[in-house]
mmCIF file of C-alpha atoms in Angstrom:
data_model
loop_
_atom_site.group_PDB
_atom_site.id
_atom_site.type_symbol
_atom_site.label_atom_id
_atom_site.label_comp_id
_atom_site.label_asym_id
_atom_site.label_seq_id
_atom_site.Cartn_x
_atom_site.Cartn_y
_atom_site.Cartn_z
ATOM 1 C CA UNK O 25 56.427 30.994 103.716
ATOM 2 C CA UNK O 26 55.410 27.413 103.358
ATOM 3 C CA UNK O 27 59.040 26.213 103.475
ATOM 4 C CA UNK O 28 59.884 28.474 106.586
ATOM 5 C CA UNK O 29 56.971 26.895 108.397
ATOM 6 C CA UNK O 30 58.131 23.432 107.588
ATOM 7 C CA UNK O 31 61.665 24.183 108.582
ATOM 8 C CA UNK O 32 60.888 25.863 112.082
ATOM 9 C CA UNK O 33 61.639 23.594 114.907
ATOM 10 C CA UNK O 34 58.625 24.463 116.891
ATOM 11 C CA UNK O 35 56.502 23.742 113.913
ATOM 12 C CA UNK O 36 57.574 21.497 111.099
ATOM 13 C CA UNK O 37 61.051 20.815 112.338
ATOM 14 C CA UNK O 38 62.398 20.120 108.846
ATOM 15 C CA UNK O 39 65.546 21.968 109.544
ATOM 16 C CA UNK O 40 66.608 19.194 111.979
ATOM 17 C CA UNK O 41 66.998 16.741 108.978
ATOM 18 C CA UNK O 42 69.471 16.651 106.181
ATOM 19 C CA UNK O 43 69.266 14.261 103.161
ATOM 20 C CA UNK O 44 72.441 13.386 101.616
ATOM 21 C CA UNK O 45 72.144 12.179 98.026
ATOM 22 C CA UNK O 46 74.913 10.495 96.451
ATOM 23 C CA UNK O 47 75.288 11.646 92.731
ATOM 24 C CA UNK O 48 77.813 12.341 90.139
ATOM 25 C CA UNK O 49 76.555 15.272 88.218
ATOM 26 C CA UNK O 50 79.840 16.126 86.406
ATOM 27 C CA UNK O 51 80.403 12.582 85.144
ATOM 28 C CA UNK O 52 82.876 10.088 86.689
ATOM 29 C CA UNK O 53 86.468 9.333 86.231
ATOM 30 C CA UNK O 54 86.249 5.719 86.228
ATOM 31 C CA UNK O 55 83.622 5.439 83.313
ATOM 32 C CA UNK O 56 81.681 7.679 81.066
ATOM 33 C CA UNK O 57 77.988 8.060 81.739
ATOM 34 C CA UNK O 58 75.602 7.482 78.966
ATOM 35 C CA UNK O 59 72.023 8.907 78.255
ATOM 36 C CA UNK O 60 70.375 6.383 80.671
ATOM 37 C CA UNK O 61 72.905 7.159 83.363
ATOM 38 C CA UNK O 62 72.088 10.847 83.053
ATOM 39 C CA UNK O 63 68.343 10.146 83.016
ATOM 40 C CA UNK O 64 68.463 8.196 86.086
ATOM 41 C CA UNK O 65 70.495 10.952 87.858
ATOM 42 C CA UNK O 66 68.253 13.470 86.597
ATOM 43 C CA UNK O 67 65.160 11.648 87.914
ATOM 44 C CA UNK O 68 66.594 10.839 91.292
ATOM 45 C CA UNK O 69 67.673 14.312 91.963
ATOM 46 C CA UNK O 70 64.527 15.940 90.992
ATOM 47 C CA UNK O 71 62.555 13.471 93.218
ATOM 48 C CA UNK O 72 65.021 14.341 96.389
ATOM 49 C CA UNK O 73 64.598 18.119 95.617
ATOM 50 C CA UNK O 74 60.925 18.108 95.400
ATOM 51 C CA UNK O 75 60.660 16.035 98.532
ATOM 52 C CA UNK O 76 62.971 18.150 100.569
ATOM 53 C CA UNK O 77 61.156 21.323 99.365
ATOM 54 C CA UNK O 78 57.896 19.998 100.357
ATOM 55 C CA UNK O 79 58.978 19.303 103.857
ATOM 56 C CA UNK O 80 61.574 21.842 104.645
ATOM 57 C CA UNK O 81 64.339 19.461 104.781
ATOM 58 C CA UNK O 82 67.975 20.376 104.006
ATOM 59 C CA UNK O 83 69.338 18.642 100.893
ATOM 60 C CA UNK O 84 72.985 18.132 100.183
ATOM 61 C CA UNK O 85 73.802 16.534 96.577
ATOM 62 C CA UNK O 86 77.226 15.171 96.847
ATOM 63 C CA UNK O 87 79.478 14.524 93.831
ATOM 64 C CA UNK O 88 80.676 11.030 94.433
ATOM 65 C CA UNK O 89 83.112 10.884 91.453
ATOM 66 C CA UNK O 90 86.014 8.689 92.414
ATOM 67 C CA UNK O 91 88.779 10.353 94.266
ATOM 68 C CA UNK O 92 92.125 8.638 95.008
ATOM 69 C CA UNK O 93 92.438 9.017 98.641
ATOM 70 C CA UNK O 94 95.476 6.708 98.875
ATOM 71 C CA UNK O 95 98.153 6.352 96.396
ATOM 72 C CA UNK O 96 97.652 2.640 95.856
ATOM 73 C CA UNK O 97 93.750 2.395 96.158
ATOM 74 C CA UNK O 98 90.479 3.854 94.993
ATOM 75 C CA UNK O 99 88.078 4.330 97.703
ATOM 76 C CA UNK O 100 84.808 5.593 95.975
ATOM 77 C CA UNK O 101 82.139 3.990 98.107
ATOM 78 C CA UNK O 102 84.153 4.866 101.247
ATOM 79 C CA UNK O 103 83.450 8.428 100.620
ATOM 80 C CA UNK O 104 80.228 7.966 102.344
ATOM 81 C CA UNK O 105 81.934 8.334 105.770
ATOM 82 C CA UNK O 106 83.953 11.458 104.758
ATOM 83 C CA UNK O 107 80.814 13.036 103.171
ATOM 84 C CA UNK O 108 78.718 12.556 106.408
ATOM 85 C CA UNK O 109 81.457 14.345 108.557
ATOM 86 C CA UNK O 110 81.431 17.061 106.063
ATOM 87 C CA UNK O 111 77.659 17.538 106.038
ATOM 88 C CA UNK O 112 77.625 17.613 109.966
ATOM 89 C CA UNK O 113 80.081 20.586 109.699
ATOM 90 C CA UNK O 114 78.098 22.264 107.098
ATOM 91 C CA UNK O 115 74.718 21.993 108.802
ATOM 92 C CA UNK O 116 75.675 22.525 112.588
ATOM 93 C CA UNK O 117 72.113 22.649 113.679
ATOM 94 C CA UNK O 118 70.612 19.615 112.152
ATOM 95 C CA UNK O 119 70.591 16.498 113.995
ATOM 96 C CA UNK O 120 69.769 13.541 111.677
ATOM 97 C CA UNK O 121 71.354 12.805 108.405
ATOM 98 C CA UNK O 122 69.739 10.454 105.949
ATOM 99 C CA UNK O 123 71.922 8.986 103.390
ATOM 100 C CA UNK O 124 70.326 8.048 99.994
ATOM 101 C CA UNK O 125 72.055 6.127 97.167
ATOM 102 C CA UNK O 126 71.444 7.507 93.529
ATOM 103 C CA UNK O 127 69.343 4.689 92.507
ATOM 104 C CA UNK O 128 66.678 5.223 95.189
ATOM 105 C CA UNK O 129 63.274 6.814 94.638
ATOM 106 C CA UNK O 130 61.007 8.375 97.196
ATOM 107 C CA UNK O 131 57.544 6.759 96.180
ATOM 108 C CA UNK O 132 55.412 8.551 98.805
ATOM 109 C CA UNK O 133 56.248 12.152 99.000
ATOM 110 C CA UNK O 134 53.454 12.696 101.425
ATOM 111 C CA UNK O 135 55.203 10.891 104.277
ATOM 112 C CA UNK O 136 57.232 12.992 106.662
ATOM 113 C CA UNK O 137 60.328 11.614 108.383
ATOM 114 C CA UNK O 138 58.843 12.734 111.571
ATOM 115 C CA UNK O 139 55.542 10.908 111.266
ATOM 116 C CA UNK O 140 56.840 8.002 109.488
ATOM 117 C CA UNK O 141 59.727 7.346 111.752
ATOM 118 C CA UNK O 142 61.055 9.708 114.362
ATOM 119 C CA UNK O 143 57.871 10.634 116.279
ATOM 120 C CA UNK O 144 57.981 6.987 117.585
ATOM 121 C CA UNK O 145 61.475 5.791 117.073
ATOM 122 C CA UNK O 146 61.226 3.067 119.640
ATOM 123 C CA UNK O 147 58.216 1.383 117.786
ATOM 124 C CA UNK O 148 59.616 1.890 114.379
ATOM 125 C CA UNK O 149 63.088 0.326 115.078
ATOM 126 C CA UNK O 150 64.471 -2.951 116.825
ATOM 127 C CA UNK O 151 67.671 -3.106 118.735
ATOM 128 C CA UNK O 152 67.848 -6.775 119.076
ATOM 129 C CA UNK O 153 69.306 -8.005 115.842
ATOM 130 C CA UNK O 154 67.889 -11.458 116.529
ATOM 131 C CA UNK O 155 64.551 -10.199 115.298
ATOM 132 C CA UNK O 156 66.141 -10.492 111.726
ATOM 133 C CA UNK O 157 69.629 -11.690 111.761
ATOM 134 C CA UNK O 158 70.649 -12.790 108.077
ATOM 135 C CA UNK O 159 74.507 -12.663 109.223
ATOM 136 C CA UNK O 160 73.746 -14.898 112.198
ATOM 137 C CA UNK O 161 75.733 -12.573 114.421
ATOM 138 C CA UNK O 162 76.095 -13.751 118.006
ATOM 139 C CA UNK O 163 74.071 -11.183 120.070
ATOM 140 C CA UNK O 164 74.254 -10.084 122.809
ATOM 141 C CA UNK O 165 77.982 -10.567 123.975
ATOM 142 C CA UNK O 166 78.475 -13.229 126.568
ATOM 143 C CA UNK O 167 81.522 -11.679 128.150
ATOM 144 C CA UNK O 168 80.572 -11.264 131.861
ATOM 145 C CA UNK O 169 83.267 -8.602 132.209
ATOM 146 C CA UNK O 170 81.178 -6.196 130.037
ATOM 147 C CA UNK O 171 78.616 -3.885 131.623
ATOM 148 C CA UNK O 172 74.949 -4.691 131.835
ATOM 149 C CA UNK O 173 74.171 -2.325 128.842
ATOM 150 C CA UNK O 174 76.482 -4.276 126.540
ATOM 151 C CA UNK O 175 75.216 -7.625 127.746
ATOM 152 C CA UNK O 176 71.507 -6.692 127.078
ATOM 153 C CA UNK O 177 70.158 -7.511 123.638
ATOM 154 C CA UNK O 178 68.398 -4.043 123.504
ATOM 155 C CA UNK O 179 71.219 -1.858 125.030
ATOM 156 C CA UNK O 180 69.543 0.725 127.300
ATOM 157 C CA UNK O 181 66.208 0.387 125.563
ATOM 158 C CA UNK O 182 66.037 4.274 125.139
ATOM 159 C CA UNK O 183 65.286 5.899 121.911
ATOM 160 C CA UNK O 184 67.530 8.702 123.042
ATOM 161 C CA UNK O 185 70.616 6.476 122.744
ATOM 162 C CA UNK O 186 70.009 5.565 119.115
ATOM 163 C CA UNK O 187 72.489 7.212 116.835
ATOM 164 C CA UNK O 188 72.520 4.970 113.949
ATOM 165 C CA UNK O 189 69.616 3.457 112.057
ATOM 166 C CA UNK O 190 70.175 1.003 109.298
ATOM 167 C CA UNK O 191 68.034 -1.554 107.620
ATOM 168 C CA UNK O 192 69.067 -5.151 106.714
ATOM 169 C CA UNK O 193 68.539 -7.000 103.272
ATOM 170 C CA UNK O 194 69.039 -10.646 102.567
ATOM 171 C CA UNK O 195 72.784 -10.484 102.810
ATOM 172 C CA UNK O 196 73.141 -8.265 105.939
ATOM 173 C CA UNK O 197 73.448 -4.569 106.432
ATOM 174 C CA UNK O 198 72.371 -2.270 103.695
ATOM 175 C CA UNK O 199 73.727 1.206 103.437
ATOM 176 C CA UNK O 200 71.727 2.372 100.419
ATOM 177 C CA UNK O 201 69.384 4.187 102.837
ATOM 178 C CA UNK O 202 70.162 4.884 106.363
ATOM 179 C CA UNK O 203 70.341 7.422 109.078
ATOM 180 C CA UNK O 204 73.008 8.763 111.608
ATOM 181 C CA UNK O 205 72.505 11.356 114.381
ATOM 182 C CA UNK O 206 74.790 14.103 115.346
ATOM 183 C CA UNK O 207 76.573 12.994 118.714
ATOM 184 C CA UNK O 208 79.917 12.360 120.384
ATOM 185 C CA UNK O 209 79.297 8.576 119.569
ATOM 186 C CA UNK O 210 78.949 9.343 115.985
ATOM 187 C CA UNK O 211 82.069 11.386 115.750
ATOM 188 C CA UNK O 212 83.828 8.287 117.225
ATOM 189 C CA UNK O 213 82.268 5.910 114.940
ATOM 190 C CA UNK O 214 83.027 7.879 111.739
ATOM 191 C CA UNK O 215 86.737 8.254 113.004
ATOM 192 C CA UNK O 216 87.119 4.503 113.221
ATOM 193 C CA UNK O 217 84.961 3.584 110.375
ATOM 194 C CA UNK O 218 87.269 5.751 108.150
ATOM 195 C CA UNK O 219 90.409 4.589 109.791
ATOM 196 C CA UNK O 220 93.154 4.221 107.056
ATOM 197 C CA UNK O 221 94.800 1.457 109.480
ATOM 198 C CA UNK O 222 91.841 -0.899 109.545
ATOM 199 C CA UNK O 223 91.133 -0.265 105.844
ATOM 200 C CA UNK O 224 94.720 -1.359 105.088
ATOM 201 C CA UNK O 225 94.458 -4.535 106.851
ATOM 202 C CA UNK O 226 91.021 -5.667 105.688
ATOM 203 C CA UNK O 227 90.194 -3.944 102.403
ATOM 204 C CA UNK O 228 90.880 -7.110 100.333
ATOM 205 C CA UNK O 229 88.245 -9.020 102.422
ATOM 206 C CA UNK O 230 85.658 -6.529 102.508
ATOM 207 C CA UNK O 231 83.731 -7.029 99.119
ATOM 208 C CA UNK O 232 81.080 -4.475 100.122
ATOM 209 C CA UNK O 233 83.675 -2.004 101.387
ATOM 210 C CA UNK O 234 82.142 0.403 104.057
ATOM 211 C CA UNK O 235 79.087 -2.017 104.731
ATOM 212 C CA UNK O 236 81.430 -4.894 105.583
ATOM 213 C CA UNK O 237 83.523 -2.557 107.650
ATOM 214 C CA UNK O 238 80.558 -1.502 109.636
ATOM 215 C CA UNK O 239 79.404 -5.114 109.985
ATOM 216 C CA UNK O 240 82.923 -6.005 111.329
ATOM 217 C CA UNK O 241 82.648 -3.238 113.991
ATOM 218 C CA UNK O 242 79.336 -4.261 115.021
ATOM 219 C CA UNK O 243 80.478 -7.883 115.594
ATOM 220 C CA UNK O 244 83.554 -7.050 117.196
ATOM 221 C CA UNK O 245 82.995 -3.743 119.283
ATOM 222 C CA UNK O 246 80.402 -3.790 122.226
ATOM 223 C CA UNK O 247 80.300 -0.058 122.129
ATOM 224 C CA UNK O 248 78.806 0.020 118.628
ATOM 225 C CA UNK O 249 75.772 -2.062 119.424
ATOM 226 C CA UNK O 250 74.472 -0.010 122.393
ATOM 227 C CA UNK O 251 73.713 2.982 119.868
ATOM 228 C CA UNK O 252 72.883 0.978 116.855
ATOM 229 C CA UNK O 253 69.226 0.350 115.799
ATOM 230 C CA UNK O 254 67.900 -1.469 113.007
ATOM 231 C CA UNK O 255 64.647 -0.581 110.919
ATOM 232 C CA UNK O 256 62.491 -2.934 108.740
ATOM 233 C CA UNK O 257 63.873 -2.688 105.297
ATOM 234 C CA UNK O 258 60.558 -1.759 103.760
ATOM 235 C CA UNK O 259 60.310 1.167 105.986
ATOM 236 C CA UNK O 260 62.976 3.070 104.202
ATOM 237 C CA UNK O 261 64.703 0.821 101.542
ATOM 238 C CA UNK O 262 62.471 -1.532 99.624
ATOM 239 C CA UNK O 263 63.839 -3.526 96.892
ATOM 240 C CA UNK O 264 62.344 -4.349 93.482
ATOM 241 C CA UNK O 265 61.705 -8.056 92.781
ATOM 242 C CA UNK O 266 65.094 -8.431 91.064
ATOM 243 C CA UNK O 267 67.146 -7.699 94.139
ATOM 244 C CA UNK O 268 67.619 -10.374 96.663
ATOM 245 C CA UNK O 269 65.349 -12.470 94.626
ATOM 246 C CA UNK O 270 67.169 -15.890 94.807
ATOM 247 C CA UNK O 271 64.468 -17.361 96.914
ATOM 248 C CA UNK O 272 61.618 -15.533 95.479
ATOM 249 C CA UNK O 273 59.476 -12.615 96.872
ATOM 250 C CA UNK O 274 60.263 -11.749 100.523
ATOM 251 C CA UNK O 275 57.729 -9.971 102.555
ATOM 252 C CA UNK O 276 60.582 -8.238 104.582
ATOM 253 C CA UNK O 277 62.414 -7.009 101.658
ATOM 254 C CA UNK O 278 60.430 -6.411 98.284
ATOM 255 C CA UNK O 279 58.338 -3.430 97.456
ATOM 256 C CA UNK O 280 54.619 -3.631 98.098
ATOM 257 C CA UNK O 281 52.324 -1.260 96.153
ATOM 258 C CA UNK O 282 49.390 -2.240 98.358
ATOM 259 C CA UNK O 283 51.211 -1.115 101.449
ATOM 260 C CA UNK O 284 52.497 2.133 99.815
ATOM 261 C CA UNK O 285 56.122 1.440 100.705
ATOM 262 C CA UNK O 286 58.213 4.749 101.324
ATOM 263 C CA UNK O 287 61.224 4.404 99.331
ATOM 264 C CA UNK O 288 62.415 2.033 96.730
ATOM 265 C CA UNK O 289 66.104 1.150 96.175
ATOM 266 C CA UNK O 290 67.185 -0.348 92.825
ATOM 267 C CA UNK O 291 70.149 -1.975 94.540
ATOM 268 C CA UNK O 292 72.346 -4.016 92.322
ATOM 269 C CA UNK O 293 70.520 -3.147 89.081
ATOM 270 C CA UNK O 294 73.769 -2.349 87.334
ATOM 271 C CA UNK O 295 74.531 -6.221 87.535
ATOM 272 C CA UNK O 296 72.221 -7.687 84.767
ATOM 273 C CA UNK O 297 69.159 -5.672 85.421
ATOM 274 C CA UNK O 298 67.848 -2.480 83.638
ATOM 275 C CA UNK O 299 68.461 0.492 86.047
ATOM 276 C CA UNK O 300 66.629 2.996 83.856
ATOM 277 C CA UNK O 301 63.831 0.734 83.236
ATOM 278 C CA UNK O 302 63.287 0.106 86.996
ATOM 279 C CA UNK O 303 63.510 3.801 87.706
ATOM 280 C CA UNK O 304 60.965 4.817 85.015
ATOM 281 C CA UNK O 305 58.557 2.256 86.193
ATOM 282 C CA UNK O 306 58.745 3.091 89.757
ATOM 283 C CA UNK O 307 58.628 7.013 88.903
ATOM 284 C CA UNK O 308 55.523 6.342 86.825
ATOM 285 C CA UNK O 309 53.939 4.251 89.524
ATOM 286 C CA UNK O 310 54.573 6.832 92.160
ATOM 287 C CA UNK O 311 52.967 9.518 89.912
ATOM 288 C CA UNK O 312 49.946 7.362 89.472
ATOM 289 C CA UNK O 313 49.565 6.582 93.294
ATOM 290 C CA UNK O 314 49.994 10.241 94.307
ATOM 291 C CA UNK O 315 47.657 11.790 91.888
ATOM 292 C CA UNK O 316 45.116 14.323 93.243
ATOM 293 C CA UNK O 317 41.508 13.894 92.996
ATOM 294 C CA UNK O 318 41.312 16.052 89.977
ATOM 295 C CA UNK O 319 44.181 14.227 88.319
ATOM 296 C CA UNK O 320 42.321 10.920 88.926
ATOM 297 C CA UNK O 321 39.178 12.536 87.321
ATOM 298 C CA UNK O 322 40.984 13.634 84.225
ATOM 299 C CA UNK O 323 42.741 10.339 83.742
ATOM 300 C CA UNK O 324 39.286 8.470 84.256
ATOM 301 C CA UNK O 325 37.892 10.631 81.361
ATOM 302 C CA UNK O 326 40.850 10.258 79.128
ATOM 303 C CA UNK O 327 40.728 6.212 79.676
ATOM 304 C CA UNK O 328 36.981 6.281 78.870
ATOM 305 C CA UNK O 329 37.609 8.401 75.635
ATOM 306 C CA UNK O 330 40.325 5.748 74.620
ATOM 307 C CA UNK O 331 38.160 2.870 75.284
ATOM 308 C CA UNK O 332 35.306 4.357 73.337
ATOM 309 C CA UNK O 333 37.755 4.988 70.296
ATOM 310 C CA UNK O 334 39.168 1.432 70.584
ATOM 311 C CA UNK O 335 35.739 -0.133 70.049
ATOM 312 C CA UNK O 336 35.044 1.017 66.522
ATOM 313 C CA UNK O 337 38.645 -0.061 65.537
ATOM 314 C CA UNK O 338 38.043 -3.659 66.728
ATOM 315 C CA UNK O 339 34.642 -3.777 64.727
ATOM 316 C CA UNK O 340 36.425 -2.533 61.644
ATOM 317 C CA UNK O 341 39.081 -5.146 62.061
ATOM 318 C CA UNK O 342 36.410 -7.858 62.531
ATOM 319 C CA UNK O 343 34.700 -6.785 59.346
#
């Protein structure tokens, strides 16, 4: 009954949203998964299942084991585009699709997508990339042959024209957590984004694969910018201190416990950091922050008992 209420379009509206979680529950073909990798996946999947159930959202857990789409090349991360298209067919009544990488954790399950973002989409996003432009993209276009919308830094300025919502980290677009809306424009974007001709020409230059491809489209195609909005990274995609940490802590990027950031993304943890350690620490922190009053009371009693037991032990040690 609770889930039905949350999902109803006139009540909770949860059925309008699909969470797409990139996972590989069956093990990969490129490398074997060890106990830590399985533990990360288990915690991440459980986290999204619990959140989706709480608010009546659809959840699609996608097996991202590498598929050989082309005889000469592996395109694992490019599966994002194809997967989103399949989810749109599977959930024909949903409007927004939220992609999440496996190394993400929803820290604040009490936040709904509606209240956190979509009830006031204009205020929670920005259209003019110059507000934060780590790639130094020239915006807007200066070609006078373009229409006024393409020449405006904010497009038409209407929330109804936003079909793609992406955060930016210190290096540019980040697709570890982003939203796309069902629309004719999105169909066109997915077709071009996945286009094997463009991939064939540029894939050796695109280190970050689908992210670089989207940046290339945004830089060169005026029609892309009019329907793209950016969202402050910490709104949906906070990083731990070890990610994008070359210049120290960044208020735009790094997780803040005091601000109760919504989602943390352990991006790049497999490169010299401890993915499982980060996932465990954030999971425990989320559990602590979201305790019920009764749980806080019980923990307080337990802490006092431990403190009382510790005092005699110190006295014996001093004796």
